[in-house]
Amino acid sequence: MLAIVITYIIGGLTRGTVLYGLTTVIIQMNNKTALIKYNLTKGVTSLLSVACLLGSIVSTLLAPKLIGKIGKTNTLRFVSFLSLVANILIFPAIHWAYLFVFKSIAGFATVLLITVVPLIGVEQLDPKIRGVVGSLTNVTLQGGMFISYIIQYFISSQDRFYPLSVVLPTILSIAMIGMSFIIKERKQEVSETTNTVVVQPNITKINIWQKKYTKSFIVAISLGMSIGATGSSPILQYSTLIFKNSFNSPKSGTIGAIIMSGISFIAALAALPVVRRYKRKTIFTIGLNIILCCYIIMITVMYVKPAKKVSDAIILATTIVFIISYAFSSGSLFFVIMGEVFPPQIKSIFVNMSMAINQLTLLITTFIFPLLKQQENYIIYFCWVVLVEALIIKFVPETHNKLLSQIEFEMIPNNETNIIASSDSTAQFVLEILPSILTSRLERCRIQTAAYIQQ
């Protein structure tokens, strides 16, 4: 179990440092030689800013086939080596196209990294600690961002610190390679209630377009939108601009980024015991409702237009509340629920679907933010979060302290009545179908009894 926990931590740190560290440091660094070589125009800068996200989207599309063919641990080893290569080769200041290619590869590797780790971990962790361990992904991701902004602070004044932006992700990639050879994948899943071996089908041969997987589709979409729809990334970036415009200091924007990412990191840490003790959906909906209140306050301030200092103070305070609420809802629970909720036979497919939608919505919200007025962005985010919350309340089952087999029963509806209706022969029903129905009901009662005794 310790190896799995360490793997979660390294995976989150790698993603945080690569996505935010390399994006903000390498593109915006005060290294004149590199800037001349890259020939950075506004269009090129925008393209480089989304390079990691584009690589991430490609990663989520290819991941199910890759995992299905070579397995989870082999996939983890492959992307760990790929992340190491990308982090080393991204360093030379050759041309912006060269940087774009290796930033995309780095994004591809790191998103696949934090996708496959929960797939390995969730099947081996006790239900009582699954939530805490899953939340570590968000904690370490926020920690990676925090460290990256600190590195950026030093690089902004001293060019000689530039290699720091590559050293940390490289060390993390090497550590992940080591962990990929320590943790073991379950080749066969053992039933949590009967101790019998359950052989999982080949995911590359599963037809996910069956009616029984409709709920999984809806859950994958709603969870995938739960992070990007909040506009957390552009809102955090805007809060750093307030620092930059309010304080007459060349480093005020970077200091603001350090402060806000530090608050986000502390909030993610504080969410760990809450996720362990309380129901997932309850925490999720409370957090999203507070986020909706934050939107209303910011929209009102921007339309009323009070004095600039008053406006900045209200928006900063509201953003801090937003960050804390985000850490307790979408930030932590996205990774937790995504790893728990999908049935084992289709888990990797729908987990990657959620990650793809997550990266796509992040790309959309980040892209449209500078094109629209801020209040217009917040109105869009408000409507989007209302939709996401409605879908989560309606379709996402409660997973707190539940066995994976119990969650599977809730995700795949019972088709027994359909079987009875389609039977043409009474004899066939009595001799074949009725015994299977009774067996199914007895198995369900036994699972529920075992879960009750365990609690």
XYZ file of N, CA and C in Angstrom, residues 215-417:
609
model
N -25.514 5.092 -18.124
C -25.247 5.847 -16.896
C -23.758 6.160 -16.762
N -22.914 5.213 -17.156
C -21.468 5.438 -17.095
C -21.054 6.580 -18.020
N -21.693 6.659 -19.202
C -21.415 7.763 -20.121
C -21.749 9.106 -19.477
N -22.935 9.190 -18.875
C -23.384 10.449 -18.267
C -22.473 10.841 -17.109
N -22.102 9.854 -16.285
C -21.217 10.118 -15.145
C -19.847 10.584 -15.631
N -19.320 9.936 -16.685
C -18.012 10.324 -17.232
C -18.037 11.765 -17.732
N -19.125 12.147 -18.393
C -19.244 13.511 -18.919
C -19.359 14.525 -17.782
N -20.223 14.233 -16.806
C -20.437 15.185 -15.708
C -19.185 15.357 -14.856
N -18.494 14.249 -14.550
C -17.248 14.357 -13.787
C -16.176 15.090 -14.589
N -16.095 14.773 -15.886
C -15.094 15.416 -16.733
C -15.264 16.925 -16.803
N -16.526 17.387 -16.787
C -16.786 18.827 -16.858
C -16.653 19.516 -15.505
N -16.595 18.749 -14.416
C -16.670 19.337 -13.075
C -15.482 20.232 -12.735
N -14.333 20.013 -13.369
C -13.162 20.868 -13.116
C -13.112 22.033 -14.102
N -13.151 21.723 -15.398
C -13.049 22.773 -16.409
C -14.197 23.762 -16.354
N -15.415 23.281 -16.044
C -16.594 24.149 -16.028
C -16.510 25.236 -14.974
N -15.756 24.996 -13.903
C -15.631 26.004 -12.845
C -14.761 27.181 -13.259
N -13.957 26.991 -14.314
C -13.051 28.064 -14.729
C -11.962 28.326 -13.716
N -11.582 27.290 -12.969
C -10.618 27.455 -11.875
C -9.274 27.993 -12.356
N -8.801 27.499 -13.504
C -7.488 27.924 -14.000
C -7.464 29.400 -14.395
N -8.378 29.880 -15.266
C -8.338 31.310 -15.609
C -8.675 32.229 -14.435
N -9.546 31.781 -13.518
C -9.879 32.611 -12.355
C -8.648 32.807 -11.482
N -7.871 31.739 -11.299
C -6.636 31.838 -10.517
C -5.641 32.773 -11.202
N -5.546 32.669 -12.529
C -4.636 33.540 -13.273
C -5.060 35.005 -13.158
N -6.365 35.244 -13.206
C -6.861 36.621 -13.104
C -6.554 37.211 -11.729
N -6.655 36.392 -10.686
C -6.367 36.883 -9.334
C -4.912 37.334 -9.212
N -4.002 36.668 -9.943
C -2.591 37.092 -9.903
C -2.397 38.428 -10.625
N -3.247 38.706 -11.629
C -3.169 39.998 -12.321
C -3.562 41.143 -11.393
N -4.480 40.860 -10.452
C -4.874 41.892 -9.487
C -3.671 42.288 -8.638
N -2.894 41.286 -8.224
C -1.670 41.575 -7.472
C -0.722 42.424 -8.317
N -0.593 42.047 -9.588
C 0.352 42.734 -10.472
C -0.049 44.188 -10.701
N -1.366 44.435 -10.841
C -1.842 45.792 -11.111
C -1.941 46.651 -9.849
N -2.075 46.002 -8.693
C -2.293 46.744 -7.451
C -0.999 47.144 -6.761
N 0.063 46.392 -6.997
C 1.321 46.662 -6.302
C 2.397 47.036 -7.319
N 3.107 48.082 -7.025
C 4.135 48.597 -7.935
C 5.438 47.830 -7.720
N 5.457 46.601 -8.204
C 6.644 45.759 -8.055
C 6.722 44.827 -9.254
N 7.924 44.635 -9.829
C 8.038 43.763 -11.006
C 7.703 42.306 -10.709
N 7.780 41.910 -9.435
C 7.519 40.517 -9.072
C 6.160 40.319 -8.406
N 5.317 41.353 -8.392
C 4.056 41.261 -7.659
C 3.144 40.180 -8.227
N 3.156 40.017 -9.573
C 2.333 38.971 -10.177
C 2.769 37.586 -9.747
N 4.090 37.359 -9.721
C 4.618 36.061 -9.292
C 4.348 35.819 -7.812
N 4.495 36.873 -6.996
C 4.201 36.748 -5.564
C 2.727 36.405 -5.361
N 1.859 37.051 -6.150
C 0.431 36.734 -6.081
C 0.154 35.289 -6.442
N 0.853 34.790 -7.475
C 0.681 33.387 -7.876
C 1.125 32.441 -6.762
N 2.233 32.783 -6.091
C 2.721 31.951 -4.980
C 1.703 31.934 -3.842
N 1.149 33.113 -3.507
C 0.175 33.204 -2.413
C -1.077 32.393 -2.733
N -1.631 32.581 -3.936
C -2.881 31.901 -4.294
C -2.685 30.394 -4.442
N -1.552 29.975 -5.032
C -1.300 28.535 -5.151
C -1.011 27.921 -3.786
N -0.399 28.710 -2.883
C -0.178 28.231 -1.516
C -1.487 28.003 -0.785
N -2.439 28.933 -0.953
C -3.770 28.762 -0.351
C -4.454 27.525 -0.919
N -4.325 27.340 -2.233
C -4.920 26.168 -2.883
C -4.321 24.871 -2.347
N -3.009 24.861 -2.133
C -2.324 23.678 -1.604
C -2.781 23.368 -0.175
N -2.869 24.395 0.669
C -3.310 24.199 2.057
C -4.762 23.720 2.095
N -5.611 24.288 1.240
C -7.013 23.868 1.185
C -7.139 22.411 0.755
N -6.308 21.999 -0.216
C -6.330 20.598 -0.658
C -5.904 19.663 0.470
N -4.921 20.082 1.268
C -4.505 19.292 2.434
C -5.631 19.191 3.459
N -6.304 20.317 3.713
C -7.397 20.333 4.693
C -8.570 19.466 4.254
N -8.699 19.257 2.938
C -9.818 18.453 2.427
C -9.639 16.958 2.689
N -8.411 16.502 2.955
C -8.150 15.065 3.121
C -9.001 14.423 4.219
N -8.989 14.930 5.468
C -9.810 14.287 6.499
C -11.305 14.411 6.238
N -11.713 15.498 5.574
C -13.135 15.693 5.268
C -13.609 14.643 4.270
N -12.798 14.395 3.238
C -13.144 13.393 2.227
C -13.245 12.006 2.846
N -12.408 11.744 3.837
C -12.435 10.424 4.478
C -13.675 10.230 5.350
N -14.134 11.286 6.027
C -15.181 11.128 7.036
C -16.592 11.290 6.488
N -16.754 12.119 5.451
C -18.107 12.477 5.026
C -18.412 11.956 3.621
N -19.695 11.954 3.284
C -20.140 11.413 2.000
C -19.648 12.283 0.850
N -19.252 11.616 -0.218
C -18.659 12.303 -1.364
C -19.641 13.306 -2.005
N -20.858 12.852 -2.306
C -21.819 13.710 -3.008
C -22.206 14.924 -2.170
N -22.298 14.737 -0.857
C -22.642 15.857 0.028
C -21.572 16.941 -0.035
N -20.307 16.525 0.086
C -19.196 17.484 0.019
C -19.161 18.158 -1.352
N -19.338 17.346 -2.394
C -19.280 17.842 -3.769
C -20.327 18.932 -3.997
N -21.575 18.652 -3.630
C -22.661 19.604 -3.898
C -22.529 20.868 -3.048
N -22.102 20.726 -1.791
C -21.886 21.917 -0.949
C -20.805 22.806 -1.564
N -19.694 22.180 -1.993
C -18.609 22.936 -2.612
C -19.051 23.649 -3.874
N -19.812 22.963 -4.730
C -20.286 23.579 -5.971
C -21.265 24.712 -5.688
N -22.108 24.568 -4.663
C -23.046 25.643 -4.313
C -22.308 26.894 -3.832
N -21.241 26.703 -3.062
C -20.437 27.857 -2.622
C -19.764 28.519 -3.823
N -19.287 27.694 -4.772
C -18.685 28.233 -5.998
C -19.704 29.073 -6.769
N -20.946 28.611 -6.849
C -22.004 29.373 -7.524
C -22.231 30.720 -6.835
N -22.197 30.731 -5.503
C -22.331 31.994 -4.753
C -21.171 32.941 -5.067
N -19.972 32.385 -5.218
C -18.803 33.205 -5.573
C -18.989 33.857 -6.939
N -19.535 33.109 -7.903
C -19.808 33.683 -9.223
C -20.772 34.862 -9.109
N -21.837 34.678 -8.333
C -22.849 35.732 -8.189
C -22.217 37.005 -7.627
N -21.353 36.843 -6.621
C -20.687 38.008 -6.014
C -19.794 38.702 -7.035
N -18.983 37.927 -7.771
C -18.049 38.533 -8.734
C -18.789 39.186 -9.895
N -19.868 38.565 -10.365
C -20.665 39.157 -11.449
C -21.279 40.476 -10.985
N -21.813 40.477 -9.765
C -22.427 41.694 -9.212
C -21.413 42.824 -9.095
N -20.225 42.507 -8.573
C -19.175 43.524 -8.408
C -18.779 44.114 -9.756
N -18.671 43.276 -10.772
C -18.216 43.752 -12.078
C -19.279 44.566 -12.808
N -20.562 44.323 -12.507
C -21.614 45.132 -13.118
C -21.871 46.420 -12.335
N -21.766 46.353 -11.005
C -21.985 47.544 -10.171
C -20.814 48.514 -10.284
N -19.586 47.962 -10.384
C -18.354 48.745 -10.543
C -18.115 49.733 -9.392
N -17.835 49.219 -8.199
C -17.452 50.116 -7.101
C -16.031 50.633 -7.314
N -15.489 51.335 -6.320
C -14.116 51.843 -6.417
C -13.146 50.695 -6.659
N -12.065 50.992 -7.399
C -11.152 49.924 -7.826
C -10.588 49.134 -6.649
N -10.170 49.828 -5.590
C -9.602 49.126 -4.442
C -10.640 48.226 -3.776
N -11.861 48.730 -3.678
C -12.948 47.929 -3.085
C -13.243 46.721 -3.964
N -13.308 46.966 -5.273
C -13.580 45.883 -6.225
C -12.505 44.804 -6.156
N -11.233 45.231 -6.170
C -10.130 44.266 -6.110
C -10.151 43.471 -4.812
N -10.450 44.151 -3.704
C -10.481 43.472 -2.402
C -11.588 42.423 -2.354
N -12.767 42.773 -2.866
C -13.896 41.827 -2.858
C -13.592 40.630 -3.747
N -13.035 40.899 -4.936
C -12.747 39.803 -5.869
C -11.660 38.888 -5.319
N -10.633 39.472 -4.684
C -9.581 38.649 -4.078
C -10.139 37.765 -2.966
N -10.956 38.361 -2.093
C -11.553 37.591 -0.992
C -12.464 36.491 -1.533
N -13.245 36.828 -2.557
C -14.150 35.837 -3.159
C -13.362 34.733 -3.848
N -12.252 35.101 -4.491
C -11.412 34.102 -5.155
C -10.816 33.127 -4.150
N -10.421 33.624 -2.982
C -9.881 32.738 -1.941
C -10.947 31.743 -1.484
N -12.182 32.241 -1.277
C -13.292 31.339 -0.913
C -13.534 30.334 -2.039
N -13.459 30.823 -3.283
C -13.633 29.951 -4.452
C -12.590 28.838 -4.458
N -11.323 29.194 -4.228
C -10.232 28.213 -4.242
C -10.438 27.148 -3.175
N -10.844 27.583 -1.977
C -11.077 26.629 -0.885
C -12.236 25.696 -1.224
N -13.325 26.257 -1.752
C -14.485 25.432 -2.126
C -14.133 24.460 -3.238
N -13.345 24.941 -4.200
C -12.908 24.078 -5.303
C -12.075 22.908 -4.786
N -11.192 23.177 -3.814
C -10.339 22.117 -3.256
C -11.161 21.037 -2.567
N -12.289 21.427 -1.957
C -13.128 20.466 -1.249
C -14.118 19.761 -2.178
N -14.320 20.278 -3.383
C -15.308 19.671 -4.287
C -14.629 19.073 -5.512
N -14.653 19.786 -6.624
C -14.124 19.242 -7.882
C -12.656 18.869 -7.792
N -11.856 19.719 -7.151
C -10.414 19.498 -7.114
C -10.028 18.150 -6.564
N -10.587 17.778 -5.405
C -10.237 16.506 -4.764
C -11.101 15.354 -5.253
N -12.414 15.589 -5.327
C -13.344 14.474 -5.548
C -13.386 13.995 -6.992
N -12.932 14.816 -7.930
C -12.872 14.354 -9.319
C -12.012 13.104 -9.430
N -10.802 13.150 -8.864
C -9.886 12.012 -8.947
C -10.383 10.835 -8.113
N -11.018 11.125 -6.966
C -11.498 10.057 -6.084
C -12.645 9.290 -6.734
N -13.701 10.008 -7.109
C -14.896 9.357 -7.656
C -14.598 8.717 -9.001
N -13.782 9.380 -9.813
C -13.444 8.829 -11.129
C -12.802 7.452 -11.009
N -11.976 7.246 -9.994
C -11.320 5.952 -9.814
C -12.222 4.891 -9.230
N -13.327 5.305 -8.575
C -14.188 4.348 -7.877
C -15.430 3.947 -8.656
N -16.019 4.880 -9.389
C -17.418 4.747 -9.774
C -17.673 3.801 -10.948
N -16.730 3.639 -11.860
C -17.002 2.870 -13.072
C -16.789 1.374 -12.842
N -17.637 0.532 -13.453
C -17.480 -0.927 -13.324
C -16.101 -1.378 -13.797
N -15.532 -2.416 -13.175
C -14.147 -2.833 -13.471
C -13.887 -3.123 -14.941
N -14.862 -3.759 -15.614
C -14.623 -4.190 -16.990
C -14.520 -3.027 -17.976
N -15.011 -1.843 -17.593
C -14.967 -0.685 -18.491
C -14.279 0.507 -17.835
N -13.645 0.286 -16.691
C -13.100 1.397 -15.902
C -12.100 2.240 -16.690
N -11.117 1.596 -17.320
C -10.069 2.369 -17.998
C -10.631 3.189 -19.155
N -11.668 2.670 -19.829
C -12.263 3.390 -20.957
C -12.926 4.677 -20.478
N -13.760 4.557 -19.436
C -14.519 5.719 -18.983
C -13.686 6.673 -18.131
N -12.669 6.170 -17.442
C -11.745 7.060 -16.732
C -11.035 7.970 -17.732
N -10.571 7.389 -18.827
C -9.895 8.189 -19.854
C -10.866 9.118 -20.569
N -12.123 8.699 -20.697
C -13.130 9.588 -21.274
C -13.327 10.817 -20.381
N -13.395 10.592 -19.067
C -13.525 11.709 -18.118
C -12.329 12.646 -18.212
N -11.124 12.059 -18.301
C -9.920 12.883 -18.397
C -9.905 13.680 -19.697
N -10.377 13.071 -20.795
C -10.416 13.770 -22.083
C -11.363 14.967 -22.016
N -12.544 14.756 -21.436
C -13.515 15.844 -21.300
C -12.973 16.914 -20.362
N -12.282 16.478 -19.319
C -11.658 17.415 -18.381
C -10.669 18.327 -19.103
N -9.773 17.731 -19.901
C -8.771 18.528 -20.610
C -9.411 19.423 -21.666
N -10.472 18.922 -22.323
C -11.152 19.709 -23.348
C -11.839 20.928 -22.739
N -12.523 20.735 -21.609
C -13.196 21.868 -20.961
C -12.185 22.875 -20.408
N -11.054 22.375 -19.897
C -9.990 23.288 -19.456
C -9.480 24.126 -20.621
N -9.319 23.461 -21.774
C -8.844 24.156 -22.970
C -9.838 25.232 -23.396
N -11.133 24.892 -23.365
C -12.173 25.835 -23.787
C -12.232 27.040 -22.855
N -12.283 26.784 -21.541
C -12.410 27.893 -20.585
C -11.169 28.785 -20.585
N -10.001 28.179 -20.754
C -8.764 28.969 -20.805
C -8.704 29.799 -22.084
N -9.206 29.228 -23.197
C -9.154 29.907 -24.492
C -10.127 31.086 -24.554
N -11.364 30.896 -24.039
C -12.382 31.949 -24.180
C -12.229 33.061 -23.145
N -11.469 32.806 -22.067
C -11.398 33.792 -20.982
C -10.908 35.163 -21.457
N -9.807 35.249 -22.239
C -9.355 36.583 -22.678
C -10.215 37.178 -23.791
N -11.064 36.373 -24.432
C -11.864 36.853 -25.557
C -13.150 37.547 -25.112
N -13.645 37.211 -23.911
C -14.899 37.763 -23.408
C -14.638 38.663 -22.207
N -15.642 39.461 -21.867
C -15.561 40.226 -20.627
C -15.592 39.258 -19.449
N -14.966 39.668 -18.347
C -14.861 38.762 -17.200
C -16.232 38.359 -16.673
N -17.168 39.316 -16.584
C -18.494 38.973 -16.083
C -19.217 38.007 -17.017
N -18.936 38.114 -18.323
C -19.547 37.181 -19.279
C -18.997 35.767 -19.076
N -17.688 35.681 -18.808
C -17.092 34.377 -18.496
C -17.739 33.762 -17.266
N -17.932 34.572 -16.227
C -18.491 34.047 -14.979
C -19.945 33.613 -15.154
N -20.683 34.288 -16.018
C -22.062 33.868 -16.306
C -22.063 32.502 -16.992
N -21.130 32.319 -17.944
C -21.012 31.016 -18.620
C -20.638 29.931 -17.620
N -19.654 30.215 -16.757
C -19.242 29.234 -15.748
C -20.401 28.894 -14.812
N -21.175 29.915 -14.428
C -22.309 29.703 -13.527
C -23.301 28.705 -14.135
N -23.698 28.957 -15.378
C -24.664 28.064 -16.045
C -24.091 26.658 -16.200
N -22.816 26.583 -16.519
C -22.157 25.295 -16.726
C -22.119 24.486 -15.431
N -21.770 25.144 -14.317
C -21.688 24.452 -13.028
C -23.069 24.001 -12.563
N -24.110 24.801 -12.828
C -25.482 24.386 -12.491
C -25.821 23.076 -13.202
N -25.468 22.985 -14.494
C -25.707 21.755 -15.257
C -24.925 20.584 -14.672
N -23.645 20.801 -14.379
C -22.799 19.740 -13.822
C -23.345 19.254 -12.486
N -23.734 20.182 -11.631
C -24.250 19.797 -10.311
C -25.536 18.984 -10.436
N -26.410 19.376 -11.358
C -27.655 18.629 -11.566
C -27.363 17.197 -12.017
N -26.407 17.035 -12.932
C -26.044 15.697 -13.411
C -25.424 14.855 -12.297
N -24.578 15.470 -11.475
C -23.929 14.734 -10.384
C -24.955 14.272 -9.356
N -25.881 15.166 -8.987
C -26.915 14.803 -8.010
C -27.786 13.669 -8.537
N -28.111 13.715 -9.819
C -29.032 12.736 -10.405
C -28.371 11.394 -10.695
N -27.152 11.396 -11.219
C -26.597 10.160 -11.776
C -25.398 9.573 -11.028
N -24.619 10.383 -10.327
C -23.415 9.848 -9.676
C -23.795 9.190 -8.353
N -23.517 7.894 -8.174
C -23.856 7.223 -6.915
C -22.899 7.611 -5.794
N -23.346 7.460 -4.558
C -22.481 7.689 -3.405
C -21.484 6.543 -3.298
N -20.194 6.861 -3.193
C -19.153 5.822 -3.161
C -18.436 5.738 -1.821
N -18.792 6.586 -0.887
C -18.094 6.641 0.403
C -18.251 5.332 1.173
N -17.115 4.706 1.525
C -17.083 3.461 2.317
C -17.848 2.308 1.673
N -17.970 2.325 0.356
C -18.663 1.238 -0.340
C -17.662 0.348 -1.060
N -17.997 -0.953 -1.120
C -17.191 -1.874 -1.906
C -17.394 -1.576 -3.386
N -16.384 -1.878 -4.194
C -16.494 -1.630 -5.630
C -17.635 -2.428 -6.245
N -17.896 -3.627 -5.706
C -18.991 -4.451 -6.224
C -20.344 -3.807 -5.948
N -20.488 -3.126 -4.806
C -21.731 -2.416 -4.505
C -21.945 -1.259 -5.477
N -20.870 -0.530 -5.760
C -20.969 0.598 -6.686
C -21.339 0.100 -8.081
N -20.789 -1.054 -8.462
C -21.089 -1.622 -9.784
C -22.570 -1.938 -9.920
N -23.204 -2.449 -8.846
C -24.632 -2.740 -8.877
C -25.448 -1.481 -9.151
N -24.984 -0.336 -8.632
C -25.706 0.919 -8.835
C -25.467 1.501 -10.223
N -24.295 1.233 -10.794
C -23.959 1.808 -12.095
C -24.576 1.046 -13.257
N -24.720 -0.275 -13.115
C -25.311 -1.083 -14.186
C -26.703 -1.504 -13.750
N -27.762 -0.987 -14.392
C -29.129 -1.270 -13.957
C -29.482 -2.739 -14.110
N -30.457 -3.166 -13.321
C -30.920 -4.556 -13.340
C -31.840 -4.768 -14.533
N -31.481 -5.698 -15.399
C -32.265 -5.961 -16.611
C -33.128 -7.208 -16.496
N -33.448 -7.614 -15.258
C -34.191 -8.860 -15.086
C -35.585 -8.780 -15.701
N -36.287 -7.664 -15.566
C -37.636 -7.548 -16.109
C -37.623 -7.621 -17.624
